[in-house]
JSON list of C-alpha atoms in Angstrom, two decimals:
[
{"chain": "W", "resi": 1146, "resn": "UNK", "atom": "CA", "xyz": [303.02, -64.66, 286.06]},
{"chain": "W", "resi": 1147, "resn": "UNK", "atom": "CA", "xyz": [301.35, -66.54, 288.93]},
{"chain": "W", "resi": 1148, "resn": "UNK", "atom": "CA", "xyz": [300.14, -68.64, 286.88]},
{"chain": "W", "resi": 1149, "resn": "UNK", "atom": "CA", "xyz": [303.44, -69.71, 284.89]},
{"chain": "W", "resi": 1150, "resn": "UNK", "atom": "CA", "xyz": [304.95, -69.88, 289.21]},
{"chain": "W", "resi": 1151, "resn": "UNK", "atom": "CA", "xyz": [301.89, -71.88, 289.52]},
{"chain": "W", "resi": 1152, "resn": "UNK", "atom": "CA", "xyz": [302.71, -74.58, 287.01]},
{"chain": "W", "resi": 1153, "resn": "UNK", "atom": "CA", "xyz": [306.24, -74.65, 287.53]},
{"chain": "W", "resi": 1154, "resn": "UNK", "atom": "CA", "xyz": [305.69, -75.67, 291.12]},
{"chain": "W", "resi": 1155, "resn": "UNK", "atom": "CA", "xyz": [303.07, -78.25, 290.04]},
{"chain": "W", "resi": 1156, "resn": "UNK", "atom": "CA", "xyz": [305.83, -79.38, 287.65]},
{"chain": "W", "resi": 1157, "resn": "UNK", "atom": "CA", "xyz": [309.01, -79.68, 290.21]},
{"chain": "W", "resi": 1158, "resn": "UNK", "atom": "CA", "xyz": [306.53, -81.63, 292.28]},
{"chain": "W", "resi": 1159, "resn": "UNK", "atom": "CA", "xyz": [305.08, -83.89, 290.21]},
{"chain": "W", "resi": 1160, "resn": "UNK", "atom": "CA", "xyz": [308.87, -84.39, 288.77]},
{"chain": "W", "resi": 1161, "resn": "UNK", "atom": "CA", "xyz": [309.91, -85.02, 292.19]},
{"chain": "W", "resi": 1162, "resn": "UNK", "atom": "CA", "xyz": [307.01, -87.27, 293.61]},
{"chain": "W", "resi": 1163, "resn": "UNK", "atom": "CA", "xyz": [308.01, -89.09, 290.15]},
{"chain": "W", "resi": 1164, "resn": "UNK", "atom": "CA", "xyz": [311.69, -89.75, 291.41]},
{"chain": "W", "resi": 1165, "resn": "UNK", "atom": "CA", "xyz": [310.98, -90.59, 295.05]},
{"chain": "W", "resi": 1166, "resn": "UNK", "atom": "CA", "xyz": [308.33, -93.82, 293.56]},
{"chain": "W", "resi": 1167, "resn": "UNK", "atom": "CA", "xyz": [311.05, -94.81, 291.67]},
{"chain": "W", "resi": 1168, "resn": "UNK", "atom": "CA", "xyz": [313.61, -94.75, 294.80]},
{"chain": "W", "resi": 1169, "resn": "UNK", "atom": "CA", "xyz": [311.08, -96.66, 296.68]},
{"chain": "W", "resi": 1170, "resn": "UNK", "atom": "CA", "xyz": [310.40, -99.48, 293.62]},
{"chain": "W", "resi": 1171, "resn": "UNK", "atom": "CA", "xyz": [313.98, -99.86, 293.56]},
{"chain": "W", "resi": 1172, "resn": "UNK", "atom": "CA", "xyz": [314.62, -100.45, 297.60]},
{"chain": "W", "resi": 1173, "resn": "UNK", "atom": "CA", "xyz": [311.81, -102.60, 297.24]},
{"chain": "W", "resi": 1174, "resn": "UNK", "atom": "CA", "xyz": [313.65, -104.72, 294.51]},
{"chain": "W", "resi": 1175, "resn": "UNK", "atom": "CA", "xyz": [316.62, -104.68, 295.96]},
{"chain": "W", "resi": 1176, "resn": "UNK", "atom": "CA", "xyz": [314.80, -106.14, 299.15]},
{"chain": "W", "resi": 1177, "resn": "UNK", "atom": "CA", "xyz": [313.16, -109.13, 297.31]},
{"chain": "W", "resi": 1178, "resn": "UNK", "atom": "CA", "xyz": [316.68, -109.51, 295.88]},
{"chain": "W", "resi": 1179, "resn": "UNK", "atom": "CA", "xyz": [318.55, -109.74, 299.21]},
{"chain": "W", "resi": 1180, "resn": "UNK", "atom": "CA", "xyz": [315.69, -112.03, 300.41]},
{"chain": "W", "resi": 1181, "resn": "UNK", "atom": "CA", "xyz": [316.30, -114.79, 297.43]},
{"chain": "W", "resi": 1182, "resn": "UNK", "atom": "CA", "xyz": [320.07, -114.97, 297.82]},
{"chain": "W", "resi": 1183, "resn": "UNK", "atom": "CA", "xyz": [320.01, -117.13, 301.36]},
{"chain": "W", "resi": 1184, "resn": "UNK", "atom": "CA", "xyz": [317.80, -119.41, 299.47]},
{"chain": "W", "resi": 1185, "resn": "UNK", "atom": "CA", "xyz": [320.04, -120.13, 296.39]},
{"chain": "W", "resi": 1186, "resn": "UNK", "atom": "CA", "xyz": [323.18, -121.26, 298.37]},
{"chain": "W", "resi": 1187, "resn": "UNK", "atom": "CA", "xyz": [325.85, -123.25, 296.55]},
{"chain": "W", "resi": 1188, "resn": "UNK", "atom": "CA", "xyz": [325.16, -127.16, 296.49]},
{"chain": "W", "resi": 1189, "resn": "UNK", "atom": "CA", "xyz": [327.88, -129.23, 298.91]},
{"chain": "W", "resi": 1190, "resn": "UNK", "atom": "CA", "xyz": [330.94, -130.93, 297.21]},
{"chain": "W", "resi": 1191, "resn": "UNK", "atom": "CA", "xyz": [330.41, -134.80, 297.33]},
{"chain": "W", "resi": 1192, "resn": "UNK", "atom": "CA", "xyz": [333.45, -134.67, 299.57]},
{"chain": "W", "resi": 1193, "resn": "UNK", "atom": "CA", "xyz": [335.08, -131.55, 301.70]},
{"chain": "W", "resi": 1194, "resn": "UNK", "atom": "CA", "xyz": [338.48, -130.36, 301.59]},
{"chain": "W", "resi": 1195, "resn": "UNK", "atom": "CA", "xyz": [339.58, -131.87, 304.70]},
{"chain": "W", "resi": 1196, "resn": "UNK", "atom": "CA", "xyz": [338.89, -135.46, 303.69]},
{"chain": "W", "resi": 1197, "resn": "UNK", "atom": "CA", "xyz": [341.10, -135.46, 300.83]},
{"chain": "W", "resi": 1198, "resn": "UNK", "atom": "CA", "xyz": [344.37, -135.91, 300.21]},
{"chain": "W", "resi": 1199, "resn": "UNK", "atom": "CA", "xyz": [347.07, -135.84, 297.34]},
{"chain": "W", "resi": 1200, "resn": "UNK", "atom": "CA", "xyz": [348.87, -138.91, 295.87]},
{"chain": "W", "resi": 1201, "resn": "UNK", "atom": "CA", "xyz": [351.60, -139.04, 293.85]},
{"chain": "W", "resi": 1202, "resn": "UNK", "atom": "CA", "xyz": [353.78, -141.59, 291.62]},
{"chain": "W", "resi": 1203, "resn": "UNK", "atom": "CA", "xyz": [356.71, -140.40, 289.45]},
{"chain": "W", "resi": 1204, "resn": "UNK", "atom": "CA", "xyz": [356.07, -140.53, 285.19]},
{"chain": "W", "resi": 1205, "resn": "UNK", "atom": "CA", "xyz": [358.47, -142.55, 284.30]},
{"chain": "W", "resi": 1206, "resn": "UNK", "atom": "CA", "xyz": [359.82, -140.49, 281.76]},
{"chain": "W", "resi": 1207, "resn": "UNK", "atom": "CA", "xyz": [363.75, -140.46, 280.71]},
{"chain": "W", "resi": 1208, "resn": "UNK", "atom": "CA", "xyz": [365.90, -137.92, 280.04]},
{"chain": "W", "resi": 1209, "resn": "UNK", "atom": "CA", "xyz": [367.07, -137.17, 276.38]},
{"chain": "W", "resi": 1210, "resn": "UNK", "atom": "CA", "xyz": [364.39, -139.75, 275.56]},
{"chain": "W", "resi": 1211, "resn": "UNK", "atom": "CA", "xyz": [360.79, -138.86, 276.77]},
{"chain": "W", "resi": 1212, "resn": "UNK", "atom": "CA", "xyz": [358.32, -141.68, 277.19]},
{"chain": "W", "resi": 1213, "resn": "UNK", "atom": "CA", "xyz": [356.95, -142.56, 280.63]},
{"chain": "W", "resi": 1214, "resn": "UNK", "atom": "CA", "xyz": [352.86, -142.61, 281.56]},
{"chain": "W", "resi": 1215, "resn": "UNK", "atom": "CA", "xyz": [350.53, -139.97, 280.70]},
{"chain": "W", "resi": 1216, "resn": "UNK", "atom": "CA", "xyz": [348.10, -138.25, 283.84]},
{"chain": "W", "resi": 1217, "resn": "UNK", "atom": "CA", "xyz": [345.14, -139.63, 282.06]},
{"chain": "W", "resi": 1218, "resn": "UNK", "atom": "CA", "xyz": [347.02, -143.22, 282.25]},
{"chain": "W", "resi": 1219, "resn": "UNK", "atom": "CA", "xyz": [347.67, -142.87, 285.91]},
{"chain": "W", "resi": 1220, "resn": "UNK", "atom": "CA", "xyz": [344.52, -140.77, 286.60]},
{"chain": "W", "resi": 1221, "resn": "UNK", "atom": "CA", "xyz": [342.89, -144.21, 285.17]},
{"chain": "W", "resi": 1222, "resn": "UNK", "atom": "CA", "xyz": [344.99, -146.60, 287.21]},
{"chain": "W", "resi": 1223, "resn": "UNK", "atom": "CA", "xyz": [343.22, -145.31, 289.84]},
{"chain": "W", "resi": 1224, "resn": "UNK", "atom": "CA", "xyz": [339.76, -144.91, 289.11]},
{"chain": "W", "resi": 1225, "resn": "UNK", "atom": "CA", "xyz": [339.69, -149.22, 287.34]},
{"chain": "W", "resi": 1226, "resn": "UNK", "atom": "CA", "xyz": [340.49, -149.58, 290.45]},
{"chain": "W", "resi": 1227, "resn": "UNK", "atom": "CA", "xyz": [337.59, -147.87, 292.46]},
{"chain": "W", "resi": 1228, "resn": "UNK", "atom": "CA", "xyz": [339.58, -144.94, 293.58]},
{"chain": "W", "resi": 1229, "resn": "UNK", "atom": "CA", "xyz": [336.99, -141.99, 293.00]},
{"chain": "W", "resi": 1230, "resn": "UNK", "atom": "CA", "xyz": [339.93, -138.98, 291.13]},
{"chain": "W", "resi": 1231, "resn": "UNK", "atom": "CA", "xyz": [338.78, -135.54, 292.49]},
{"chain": "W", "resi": 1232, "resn": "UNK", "atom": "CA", "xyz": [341.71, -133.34, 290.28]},
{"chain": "W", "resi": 1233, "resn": "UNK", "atom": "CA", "xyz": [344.89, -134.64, 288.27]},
{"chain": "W", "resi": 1234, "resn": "UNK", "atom": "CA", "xyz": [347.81, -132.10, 287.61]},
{"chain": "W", "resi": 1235, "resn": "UNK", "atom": "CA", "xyz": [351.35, -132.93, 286.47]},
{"chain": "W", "resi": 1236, "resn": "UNK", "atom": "CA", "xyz": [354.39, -131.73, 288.77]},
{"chain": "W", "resi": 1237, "resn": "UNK", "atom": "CA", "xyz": [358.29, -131.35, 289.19]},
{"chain": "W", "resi": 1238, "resn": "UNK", "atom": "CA", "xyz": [360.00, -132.98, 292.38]},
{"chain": "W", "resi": 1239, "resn": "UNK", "atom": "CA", "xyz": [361.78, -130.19, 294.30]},
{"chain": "W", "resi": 1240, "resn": "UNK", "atom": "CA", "xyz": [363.52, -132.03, 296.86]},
{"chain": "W", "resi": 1241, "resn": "UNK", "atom": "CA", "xyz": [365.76, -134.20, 294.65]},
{"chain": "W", "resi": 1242, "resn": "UNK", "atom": "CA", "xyz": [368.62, -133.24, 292.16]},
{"chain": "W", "resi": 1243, "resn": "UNK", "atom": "CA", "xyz": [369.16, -135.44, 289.00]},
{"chain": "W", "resi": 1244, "resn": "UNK", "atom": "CA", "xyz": [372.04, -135.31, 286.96]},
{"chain": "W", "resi": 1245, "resn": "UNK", "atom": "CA", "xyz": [371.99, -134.58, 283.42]},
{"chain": "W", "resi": 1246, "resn": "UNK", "atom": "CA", "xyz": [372.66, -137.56, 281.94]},
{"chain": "W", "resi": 1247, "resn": "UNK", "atom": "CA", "xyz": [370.65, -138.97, 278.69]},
{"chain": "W", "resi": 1248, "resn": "UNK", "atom": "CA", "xyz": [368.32, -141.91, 280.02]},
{"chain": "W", "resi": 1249, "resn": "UNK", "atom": "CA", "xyz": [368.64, -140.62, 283.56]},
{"chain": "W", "resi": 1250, "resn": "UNK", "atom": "CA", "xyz": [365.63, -140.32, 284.91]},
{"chain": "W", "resi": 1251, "resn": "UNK", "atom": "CA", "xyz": [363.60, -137.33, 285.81]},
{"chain": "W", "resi": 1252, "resn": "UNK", "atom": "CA", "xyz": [361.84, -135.51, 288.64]},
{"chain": "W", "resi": 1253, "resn": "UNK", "atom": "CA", "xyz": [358.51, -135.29, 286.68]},
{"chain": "W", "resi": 1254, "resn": "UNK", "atom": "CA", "xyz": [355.57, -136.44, 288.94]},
{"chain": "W", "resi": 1255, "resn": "UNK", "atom": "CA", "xyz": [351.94, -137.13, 288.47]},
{"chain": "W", "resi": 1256, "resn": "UNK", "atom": "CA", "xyz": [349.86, -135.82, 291.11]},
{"chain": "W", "resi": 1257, "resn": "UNK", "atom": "CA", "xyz": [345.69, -137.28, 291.69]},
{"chain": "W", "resi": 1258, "resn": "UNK", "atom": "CA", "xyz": [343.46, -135.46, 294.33]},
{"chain": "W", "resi": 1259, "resn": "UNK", "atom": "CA", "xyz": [341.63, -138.61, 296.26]},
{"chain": "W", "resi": 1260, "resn": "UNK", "atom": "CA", "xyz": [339.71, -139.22, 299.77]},
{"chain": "W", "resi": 1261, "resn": "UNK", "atom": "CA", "xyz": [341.51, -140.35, 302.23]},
{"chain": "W", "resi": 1262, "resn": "UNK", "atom": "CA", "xyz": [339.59, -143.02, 302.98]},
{"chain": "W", "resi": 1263, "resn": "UNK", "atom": "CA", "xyz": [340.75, -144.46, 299.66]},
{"chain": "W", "resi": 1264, "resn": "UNK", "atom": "CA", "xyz": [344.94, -143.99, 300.23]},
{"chain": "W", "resi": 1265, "resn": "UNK", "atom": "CA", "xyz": [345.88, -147.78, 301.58]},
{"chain": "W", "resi": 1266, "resn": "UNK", "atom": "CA", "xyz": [344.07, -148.51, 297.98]},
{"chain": "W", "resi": 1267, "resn": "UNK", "atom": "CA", "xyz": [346.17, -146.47, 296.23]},
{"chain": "W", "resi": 1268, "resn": "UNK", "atom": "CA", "xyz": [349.36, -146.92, 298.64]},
{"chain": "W", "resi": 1269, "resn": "UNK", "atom": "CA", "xyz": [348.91, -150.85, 296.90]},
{"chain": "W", "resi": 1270, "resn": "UNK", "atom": "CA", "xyz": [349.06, -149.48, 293.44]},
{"chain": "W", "resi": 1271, "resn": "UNK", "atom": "CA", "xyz": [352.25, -147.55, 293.50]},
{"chain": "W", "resi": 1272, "resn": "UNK", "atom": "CA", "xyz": [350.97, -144.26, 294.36]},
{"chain": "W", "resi": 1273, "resn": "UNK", "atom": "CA", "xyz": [352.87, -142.25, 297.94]},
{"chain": "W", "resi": 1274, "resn": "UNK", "atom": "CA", "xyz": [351.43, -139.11, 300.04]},
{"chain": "W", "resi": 1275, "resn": "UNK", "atom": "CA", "xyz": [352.21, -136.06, 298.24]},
{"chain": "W", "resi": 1276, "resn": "UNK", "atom": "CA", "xyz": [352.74, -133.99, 301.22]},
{"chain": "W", "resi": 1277, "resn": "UNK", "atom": "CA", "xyz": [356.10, -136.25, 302.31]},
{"chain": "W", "resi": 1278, "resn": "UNK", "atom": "CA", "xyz": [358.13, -134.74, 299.76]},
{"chain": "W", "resi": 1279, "resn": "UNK", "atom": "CA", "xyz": [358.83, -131.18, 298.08]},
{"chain": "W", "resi": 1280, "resn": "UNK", "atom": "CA", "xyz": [356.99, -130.29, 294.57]},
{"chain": "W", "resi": 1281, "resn": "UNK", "atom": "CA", "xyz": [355.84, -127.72, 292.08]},
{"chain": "W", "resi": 1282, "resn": "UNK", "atom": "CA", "xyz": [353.08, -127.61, 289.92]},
{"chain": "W", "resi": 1283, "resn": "UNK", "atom": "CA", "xyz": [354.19, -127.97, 286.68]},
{"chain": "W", "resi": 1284, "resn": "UNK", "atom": "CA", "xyz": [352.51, -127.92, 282.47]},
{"chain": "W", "resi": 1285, "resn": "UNK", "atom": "CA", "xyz": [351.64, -131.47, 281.55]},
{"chain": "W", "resi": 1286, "resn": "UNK", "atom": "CA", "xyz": [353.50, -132.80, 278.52]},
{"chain": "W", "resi": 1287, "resn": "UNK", "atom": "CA", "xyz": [351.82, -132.94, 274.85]},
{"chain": "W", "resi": 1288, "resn": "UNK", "atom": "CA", "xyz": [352.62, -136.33, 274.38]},
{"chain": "W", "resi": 1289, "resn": "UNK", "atom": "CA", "xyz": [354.77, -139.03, 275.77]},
{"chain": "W", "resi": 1290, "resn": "UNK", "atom": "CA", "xyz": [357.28, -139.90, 272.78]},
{"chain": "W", "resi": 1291, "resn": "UNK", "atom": "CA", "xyz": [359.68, -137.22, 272.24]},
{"chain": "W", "resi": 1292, "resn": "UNK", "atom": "CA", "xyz": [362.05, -135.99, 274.80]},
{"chain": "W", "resi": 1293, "resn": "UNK", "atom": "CA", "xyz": [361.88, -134.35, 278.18]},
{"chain": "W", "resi": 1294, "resn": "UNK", "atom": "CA", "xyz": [360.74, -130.74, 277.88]},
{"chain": "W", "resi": 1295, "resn": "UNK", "atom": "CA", "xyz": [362.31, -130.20, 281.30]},
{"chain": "W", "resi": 1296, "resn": "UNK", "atom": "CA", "xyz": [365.34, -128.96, 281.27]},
{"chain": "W", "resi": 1297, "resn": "UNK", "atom": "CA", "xyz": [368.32, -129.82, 283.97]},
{"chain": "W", "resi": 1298, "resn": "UNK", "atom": "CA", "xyz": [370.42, -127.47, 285.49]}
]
């Protein structure tokens, strides 16, 4: 019987002494983990936040009858023109009303993320501040031949 105690002691330690290595492996790899993330830290955006600005021009489009200029169109007016485009997202003017009236036009915008060291360029190529008027983000269109999906109130 002491000798069964005997081994079942040895056991639990050895069991134990097991555990407690692995514990310490594991705080020692969470260490070396903790120690690598300051060194992988994201890379800068070519330009920050505060140095750019949104630009807007209105589509074009008609009511009843569609057409108008895509956001690729207008994101390339900008860039043939050396106006680096950082984002491009289509929009709804908020602080207008338009009547619903076939061939009236609409309140469909197309809005271009730029720097703001590159607004008097596109100030000269139609394009106006986007934060001097009232807009929501809005789905682009499929295409620019069939009518207005927006719908008028």
């Amino acid at each position: 019987m002491k000798q069964s105690m005997f081994v079942l002691l040895v056991l639990a330690l050895v069991i134990g002494l097991s555990a407690c290595g692995e514990r310490t492996d594991k705080k020692a790899e969470q260490a070396t983990e903790v120690v690598e993330e300051p060194a992988q830290q994201p890379e800068e955006p070519a330009v920050q936040a505060e140095e750019l600005i949104w630009v807007y021009r209105g589509r074009g489009n008609r009511q009843c009858e569609g057409g108008g200029m895509s956001l690729e169109e207008s994101g390339a007016k900008l860039t043939d023109n050396g106006v680096a485009v950082q984002d491009s997202r289509c929009g709804t003017r908020t602080d207008r009303m338009y009547p619903a009236v076939c061939g009236g036009p609409t309140g469909d915008i197309l809005l271009h993320l730029i720097a703001k060291d590159s607004l008097d360029a596109a100030l000269e190529l139609g394009f106006d501040p986007a934060d001097q008027i009232q807009y929501q983000n809005g789905k682009c269109p499929a295409n620019n031949t069939g009518p207005s999906s927006r719908s008028n109130p």
